[in-house]
Coordinates of C-alpha atoms and ligand atoms in Angstrom, one line a residue:
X1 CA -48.4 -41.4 26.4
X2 CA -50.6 -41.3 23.4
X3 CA -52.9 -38.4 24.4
X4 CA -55.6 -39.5 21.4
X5 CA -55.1 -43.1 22.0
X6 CA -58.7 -43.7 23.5
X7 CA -60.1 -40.2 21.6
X8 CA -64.0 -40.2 22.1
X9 CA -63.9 -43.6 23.8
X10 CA -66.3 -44.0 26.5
X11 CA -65.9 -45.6 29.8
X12 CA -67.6 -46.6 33.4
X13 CA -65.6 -47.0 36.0
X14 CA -66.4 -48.2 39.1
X15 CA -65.4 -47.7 42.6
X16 CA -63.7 -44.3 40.2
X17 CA -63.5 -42.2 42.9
X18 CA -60.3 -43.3 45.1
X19 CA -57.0 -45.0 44.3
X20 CA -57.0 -47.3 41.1
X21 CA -60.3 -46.4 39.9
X22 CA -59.6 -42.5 40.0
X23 CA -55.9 -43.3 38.7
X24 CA -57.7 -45.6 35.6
X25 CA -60.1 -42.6 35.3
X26 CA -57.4 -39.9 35.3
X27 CA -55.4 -42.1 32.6
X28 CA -58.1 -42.6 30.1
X29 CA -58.9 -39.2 30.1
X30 CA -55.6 -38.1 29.5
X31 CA -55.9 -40.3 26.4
X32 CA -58.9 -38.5 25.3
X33 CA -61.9 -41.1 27.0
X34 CA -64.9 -39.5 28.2
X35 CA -65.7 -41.1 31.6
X36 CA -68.2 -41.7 34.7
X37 CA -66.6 -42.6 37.5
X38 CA -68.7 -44.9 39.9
X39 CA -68.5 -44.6 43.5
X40 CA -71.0 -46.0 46.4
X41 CA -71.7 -42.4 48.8
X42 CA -68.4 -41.4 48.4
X43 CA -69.8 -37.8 47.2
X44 CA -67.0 -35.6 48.2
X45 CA -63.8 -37.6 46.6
X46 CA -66.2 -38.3 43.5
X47 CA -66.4 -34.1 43.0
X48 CA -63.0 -33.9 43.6
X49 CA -62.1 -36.7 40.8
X50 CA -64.7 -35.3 38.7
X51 CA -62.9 -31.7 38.8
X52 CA -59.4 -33.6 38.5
X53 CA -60.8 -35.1 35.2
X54 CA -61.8 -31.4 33.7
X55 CA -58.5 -30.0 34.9
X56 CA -57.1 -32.9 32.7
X57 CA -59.1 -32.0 30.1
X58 CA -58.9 -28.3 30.4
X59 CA -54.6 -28.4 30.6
X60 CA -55.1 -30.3 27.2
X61 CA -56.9 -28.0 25.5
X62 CA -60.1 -29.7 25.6
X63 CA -63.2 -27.4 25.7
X64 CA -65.6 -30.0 27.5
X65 CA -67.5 -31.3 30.9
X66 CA -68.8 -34.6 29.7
X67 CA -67.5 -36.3 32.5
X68 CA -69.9 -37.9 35.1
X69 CA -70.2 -39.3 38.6
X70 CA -72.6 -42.0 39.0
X71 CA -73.6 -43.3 42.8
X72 CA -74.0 -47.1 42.6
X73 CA -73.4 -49.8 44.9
X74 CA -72.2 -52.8 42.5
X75 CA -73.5 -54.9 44.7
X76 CA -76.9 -53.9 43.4
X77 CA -77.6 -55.5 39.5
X78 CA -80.7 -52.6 39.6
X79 CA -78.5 -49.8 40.7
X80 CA -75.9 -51.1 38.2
X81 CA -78.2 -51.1 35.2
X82 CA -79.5 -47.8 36.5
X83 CA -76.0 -46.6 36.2
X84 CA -75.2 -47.7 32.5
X85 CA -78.4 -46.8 31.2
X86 CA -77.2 -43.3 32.6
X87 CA -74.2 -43.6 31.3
X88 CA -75.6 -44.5 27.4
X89 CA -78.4 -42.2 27.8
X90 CA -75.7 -39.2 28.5
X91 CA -72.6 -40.2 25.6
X92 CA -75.0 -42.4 23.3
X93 CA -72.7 -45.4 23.5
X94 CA -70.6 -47.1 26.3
X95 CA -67.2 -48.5 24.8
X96 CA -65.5 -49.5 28.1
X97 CA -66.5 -51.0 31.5
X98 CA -63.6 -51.3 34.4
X99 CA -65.1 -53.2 37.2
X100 CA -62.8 -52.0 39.7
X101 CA -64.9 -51.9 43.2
X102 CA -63.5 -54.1 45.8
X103 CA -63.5 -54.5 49.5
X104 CA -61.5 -56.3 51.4
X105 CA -61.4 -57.9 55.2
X106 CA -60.3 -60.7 57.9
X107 CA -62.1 -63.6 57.2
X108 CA -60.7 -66.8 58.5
X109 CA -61.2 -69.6 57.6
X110 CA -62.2 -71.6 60.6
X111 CA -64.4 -68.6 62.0
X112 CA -65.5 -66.0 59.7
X113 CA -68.9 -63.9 59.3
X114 CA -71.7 -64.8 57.2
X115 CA -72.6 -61.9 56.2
X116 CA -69.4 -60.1 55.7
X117 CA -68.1 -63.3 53.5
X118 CA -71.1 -62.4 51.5
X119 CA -70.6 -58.8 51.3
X120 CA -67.3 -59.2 50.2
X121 CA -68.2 -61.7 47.0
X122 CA -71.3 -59.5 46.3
X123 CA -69.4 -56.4 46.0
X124 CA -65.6 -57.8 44.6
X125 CA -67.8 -60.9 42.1
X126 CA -71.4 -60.5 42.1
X127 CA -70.9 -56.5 41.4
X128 CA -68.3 -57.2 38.6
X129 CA -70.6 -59.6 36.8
X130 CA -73.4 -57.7 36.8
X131 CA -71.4 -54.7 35.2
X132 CA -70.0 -56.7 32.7
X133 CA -73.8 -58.4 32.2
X134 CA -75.0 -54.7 31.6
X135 CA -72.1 -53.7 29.5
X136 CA -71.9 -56.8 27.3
X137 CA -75.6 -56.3 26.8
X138 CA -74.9 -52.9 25.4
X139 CA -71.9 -53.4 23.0
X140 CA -74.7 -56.2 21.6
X141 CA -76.8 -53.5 20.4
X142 CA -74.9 -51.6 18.2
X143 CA -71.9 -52.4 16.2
X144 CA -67.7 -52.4 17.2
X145 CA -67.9 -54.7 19.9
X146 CA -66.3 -53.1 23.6
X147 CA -64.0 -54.0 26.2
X148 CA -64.3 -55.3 30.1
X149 CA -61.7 -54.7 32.3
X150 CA -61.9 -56.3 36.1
X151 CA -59.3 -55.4 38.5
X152 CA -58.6 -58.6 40.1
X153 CA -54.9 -59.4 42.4
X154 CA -52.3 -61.6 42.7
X155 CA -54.6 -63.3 45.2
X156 CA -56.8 -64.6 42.1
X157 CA -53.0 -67.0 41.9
X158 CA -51.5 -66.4 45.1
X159 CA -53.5 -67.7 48.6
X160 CA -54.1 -65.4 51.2
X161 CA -55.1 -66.6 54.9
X162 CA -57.1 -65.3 56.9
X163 CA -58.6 -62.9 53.8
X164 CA -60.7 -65.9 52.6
X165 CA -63.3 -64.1 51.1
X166 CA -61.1 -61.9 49.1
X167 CA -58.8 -64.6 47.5
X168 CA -61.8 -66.8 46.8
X169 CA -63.4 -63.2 44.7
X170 CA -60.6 -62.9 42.9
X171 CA -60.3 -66.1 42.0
X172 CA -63.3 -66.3 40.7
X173 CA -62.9 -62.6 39.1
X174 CA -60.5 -64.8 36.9
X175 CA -62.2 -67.8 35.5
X176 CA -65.5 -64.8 35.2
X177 CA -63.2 -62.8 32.7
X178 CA -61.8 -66.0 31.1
X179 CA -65.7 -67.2 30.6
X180 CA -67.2 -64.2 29.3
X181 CA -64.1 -63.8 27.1
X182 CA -64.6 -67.4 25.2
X183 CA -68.4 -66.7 25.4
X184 CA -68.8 -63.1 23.2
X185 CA -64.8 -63.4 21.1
X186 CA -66.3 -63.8 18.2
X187 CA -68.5 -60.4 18.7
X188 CA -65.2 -58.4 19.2
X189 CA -66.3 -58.1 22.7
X190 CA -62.9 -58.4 25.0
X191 CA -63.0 -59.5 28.3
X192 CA -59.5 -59.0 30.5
X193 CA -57.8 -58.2 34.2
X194 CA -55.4 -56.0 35.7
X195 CA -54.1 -58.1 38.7
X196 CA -52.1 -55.4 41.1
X197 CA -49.7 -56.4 44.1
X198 CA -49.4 -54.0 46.1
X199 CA -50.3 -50.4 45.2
X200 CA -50.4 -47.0 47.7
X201 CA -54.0 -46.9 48.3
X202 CA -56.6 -46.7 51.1
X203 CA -57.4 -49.9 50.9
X204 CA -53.7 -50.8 52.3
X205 CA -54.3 -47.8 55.2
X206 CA -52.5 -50.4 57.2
X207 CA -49.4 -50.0 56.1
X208 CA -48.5 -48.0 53.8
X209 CA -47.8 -44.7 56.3
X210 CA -45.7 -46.7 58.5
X211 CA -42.8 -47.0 57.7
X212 CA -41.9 -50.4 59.4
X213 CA -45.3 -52.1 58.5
X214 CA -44.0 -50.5 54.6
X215 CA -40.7 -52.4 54.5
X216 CA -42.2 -55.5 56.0
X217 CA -44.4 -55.5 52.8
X218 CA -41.8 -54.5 50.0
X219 CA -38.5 -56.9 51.4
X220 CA -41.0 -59.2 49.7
X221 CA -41.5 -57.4 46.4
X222 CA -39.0 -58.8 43.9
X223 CA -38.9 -54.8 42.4
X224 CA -38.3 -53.5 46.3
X225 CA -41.4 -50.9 45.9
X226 CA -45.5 -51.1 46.4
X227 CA -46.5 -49.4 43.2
X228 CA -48.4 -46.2 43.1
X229 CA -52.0 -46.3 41.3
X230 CA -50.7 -44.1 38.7
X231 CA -48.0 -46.8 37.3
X232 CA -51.2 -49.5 37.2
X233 CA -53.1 -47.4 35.3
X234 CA -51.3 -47.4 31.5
X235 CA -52.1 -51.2 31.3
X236 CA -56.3 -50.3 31.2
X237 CA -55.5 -47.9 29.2
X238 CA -53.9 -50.5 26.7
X239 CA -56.5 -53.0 27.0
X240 CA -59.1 -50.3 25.9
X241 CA -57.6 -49.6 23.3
X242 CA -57.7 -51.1 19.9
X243 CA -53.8 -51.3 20.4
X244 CA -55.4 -54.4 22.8
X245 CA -57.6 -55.6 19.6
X246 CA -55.9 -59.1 20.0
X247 CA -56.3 -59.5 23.5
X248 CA -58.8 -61.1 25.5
X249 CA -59.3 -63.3 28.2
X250 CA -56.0 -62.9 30.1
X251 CA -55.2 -61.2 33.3
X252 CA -52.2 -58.9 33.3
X253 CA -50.1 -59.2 36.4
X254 CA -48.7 -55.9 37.6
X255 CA -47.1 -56.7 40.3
X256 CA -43.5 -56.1 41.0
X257 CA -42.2 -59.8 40.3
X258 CA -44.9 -61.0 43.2
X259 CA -46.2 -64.0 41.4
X260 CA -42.4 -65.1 40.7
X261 CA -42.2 -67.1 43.9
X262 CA -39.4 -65.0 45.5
X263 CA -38.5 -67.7 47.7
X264 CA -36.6 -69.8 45.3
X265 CA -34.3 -66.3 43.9
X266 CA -31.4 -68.2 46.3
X267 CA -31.6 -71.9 45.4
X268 CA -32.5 -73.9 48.2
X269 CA -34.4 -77.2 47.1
X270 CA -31.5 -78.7 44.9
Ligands
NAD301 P1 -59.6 -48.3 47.5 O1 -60.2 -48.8 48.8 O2 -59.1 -47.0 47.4 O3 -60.7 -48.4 46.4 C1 -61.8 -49.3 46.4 C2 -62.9 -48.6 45.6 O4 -64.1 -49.4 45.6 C3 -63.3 -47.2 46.3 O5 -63.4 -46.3 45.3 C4 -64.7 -47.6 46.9 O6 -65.5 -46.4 47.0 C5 -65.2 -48.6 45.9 N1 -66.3 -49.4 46.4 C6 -66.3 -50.2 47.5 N2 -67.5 -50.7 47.6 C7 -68.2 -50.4 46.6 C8 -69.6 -50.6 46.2 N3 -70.4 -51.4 46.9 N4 -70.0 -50.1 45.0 C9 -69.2 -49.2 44.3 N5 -68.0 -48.9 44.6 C10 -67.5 -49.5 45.8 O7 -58.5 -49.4 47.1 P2 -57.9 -49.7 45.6 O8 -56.6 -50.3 45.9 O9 -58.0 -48.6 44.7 O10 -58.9 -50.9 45.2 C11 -59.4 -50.9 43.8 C12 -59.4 -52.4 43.4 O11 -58.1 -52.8 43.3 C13 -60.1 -53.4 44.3 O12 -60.9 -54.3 43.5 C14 -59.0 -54.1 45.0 O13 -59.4 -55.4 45.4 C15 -58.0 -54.1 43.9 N6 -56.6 -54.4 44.3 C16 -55.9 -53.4 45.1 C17 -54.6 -53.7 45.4 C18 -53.8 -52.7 46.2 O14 -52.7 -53.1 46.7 N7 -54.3 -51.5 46.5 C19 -54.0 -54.9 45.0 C20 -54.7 -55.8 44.3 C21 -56.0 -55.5 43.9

């Protein structure tokens, strides 16, 4: 790890205080990033990220408490611009927005819930758009450009019944990054996704501490394992980095093999 890699760089990232969001947060400040992470109430795990970040800092031998934790629900565009002009206000310049929040839940397709189908896309779409509006409309006011970062899933590709509000989000997570990328490349604004299979995380509670429910999910992981958040994390770092100065509009599939259609390792159509 290049601990100066994103020296100085600034960052946002939401849902920051939990799983891949605190694991993104914890990785950029190990490279040097000054961050906020974004949570929506979560006030306890937000301290204890927050102190997590100045340990980081502190075992490096970096003598400062910049760090931040911002309460916003995505969902709302005010509470989101609330949160960057915070964000600005405290560093001076924002270099980095992960849109990370997401929530997930049954919604099948012949029965599902109005309002819970449109919680889920205002949270997992509505509230990453609005953080990239709010951040694209920063790195326009000053010079050196910036970088989004979405987390999407290998259900932006792959289908997943009976979570149809969630695989239609990240679909469309996907074609927002690839828009937004086209739309501001020539302003060395850079617009990407991490797409994750299946990582350790709360938002898998259902399976991930049972042992049976755990190898039902990872016999179909071509690499065996359900990655933890910490293994995600190096490929945000990278795409906020000028190391990433070529990149934009692509999603990044870290997911064990997943999207390789596992199926077809044994030949059986020919
Ligand atoms: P998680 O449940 O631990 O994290 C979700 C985060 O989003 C939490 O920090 C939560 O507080 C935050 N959040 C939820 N609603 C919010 C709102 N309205 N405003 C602000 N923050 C909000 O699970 P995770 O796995 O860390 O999920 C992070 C992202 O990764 C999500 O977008 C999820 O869809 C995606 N993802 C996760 C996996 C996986 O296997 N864990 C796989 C693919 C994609």
């Amino acid at each position: 790890m290049d601990r100066d890699r994103l020296h100085n760089r600034t960052a946002v990232v939401t849902g920051g205080s939990r799983g891949i969001g605190r694991a993104v947060a914890e990785r950029f400040v190990a490279e040097g990033a000054v961050v906020a992470i974004n949570h929506p109430g979560d006030e306890q795990a937000a301290e204890a990220t927050l102190a997590a970040l100045h340990a980081i800092d502190a075992a490096a031998g970096r003598n400062r408490r910049d760090h931040l934790a911002i309460k916003a629900d995505v969902a709302d565009e005010h509470a989101v611009a609330a949160m960057v002009r915070q964000a600005v206000g405290q560093w001076g310049r924002l270099d980095c927005m992960v849109c990370n929040a997401g929530i997930q839940s049954v919604t099948q397709g012949h029965d599902f819930d109005a309002a819970t189908f449109q919680r889920i896309l205002d949270v997992n779409l509505n509230g990453a758009a609005y953080c990239a509006r709010e951040a694209i409309a920063h790195f326009l006011t000053r010079e050196g450009g910036g970088s989004v970062i979405a987390t999407s899933s290998v259900h932006q590709l792959i289908p997943k019944p009976t979570y149809l509000a969630y695989a239609a989000s990240k679909g469309a997570l996907g074609q927002m990054v690839r828009t937004l990328a086209l739309e501001y490349a020539d302003r060395g604004i850079r617009v990407n996704a991490v797409a994750p299979g299946a990582v350790t995380t709360d938002i898998n509670a259902a399976w991930i501490d049972d042992p049976k429910a755990r190898a039902d999910v990872e016999r179909h992981i071509p690499m065996g394992f359900a990655a933890d958040a910490a293994q995600i994390a190096p490929l945000y770092a990278f795409l906020a980095s000028q190391e990433a100065v070529y990149v934009t509009g692509q999603t990044l599939y870290a997911c064990g093999g997943l999207t390789l259609y596992g199926e077809f390792k044994q030949n059986w159509s020919s």
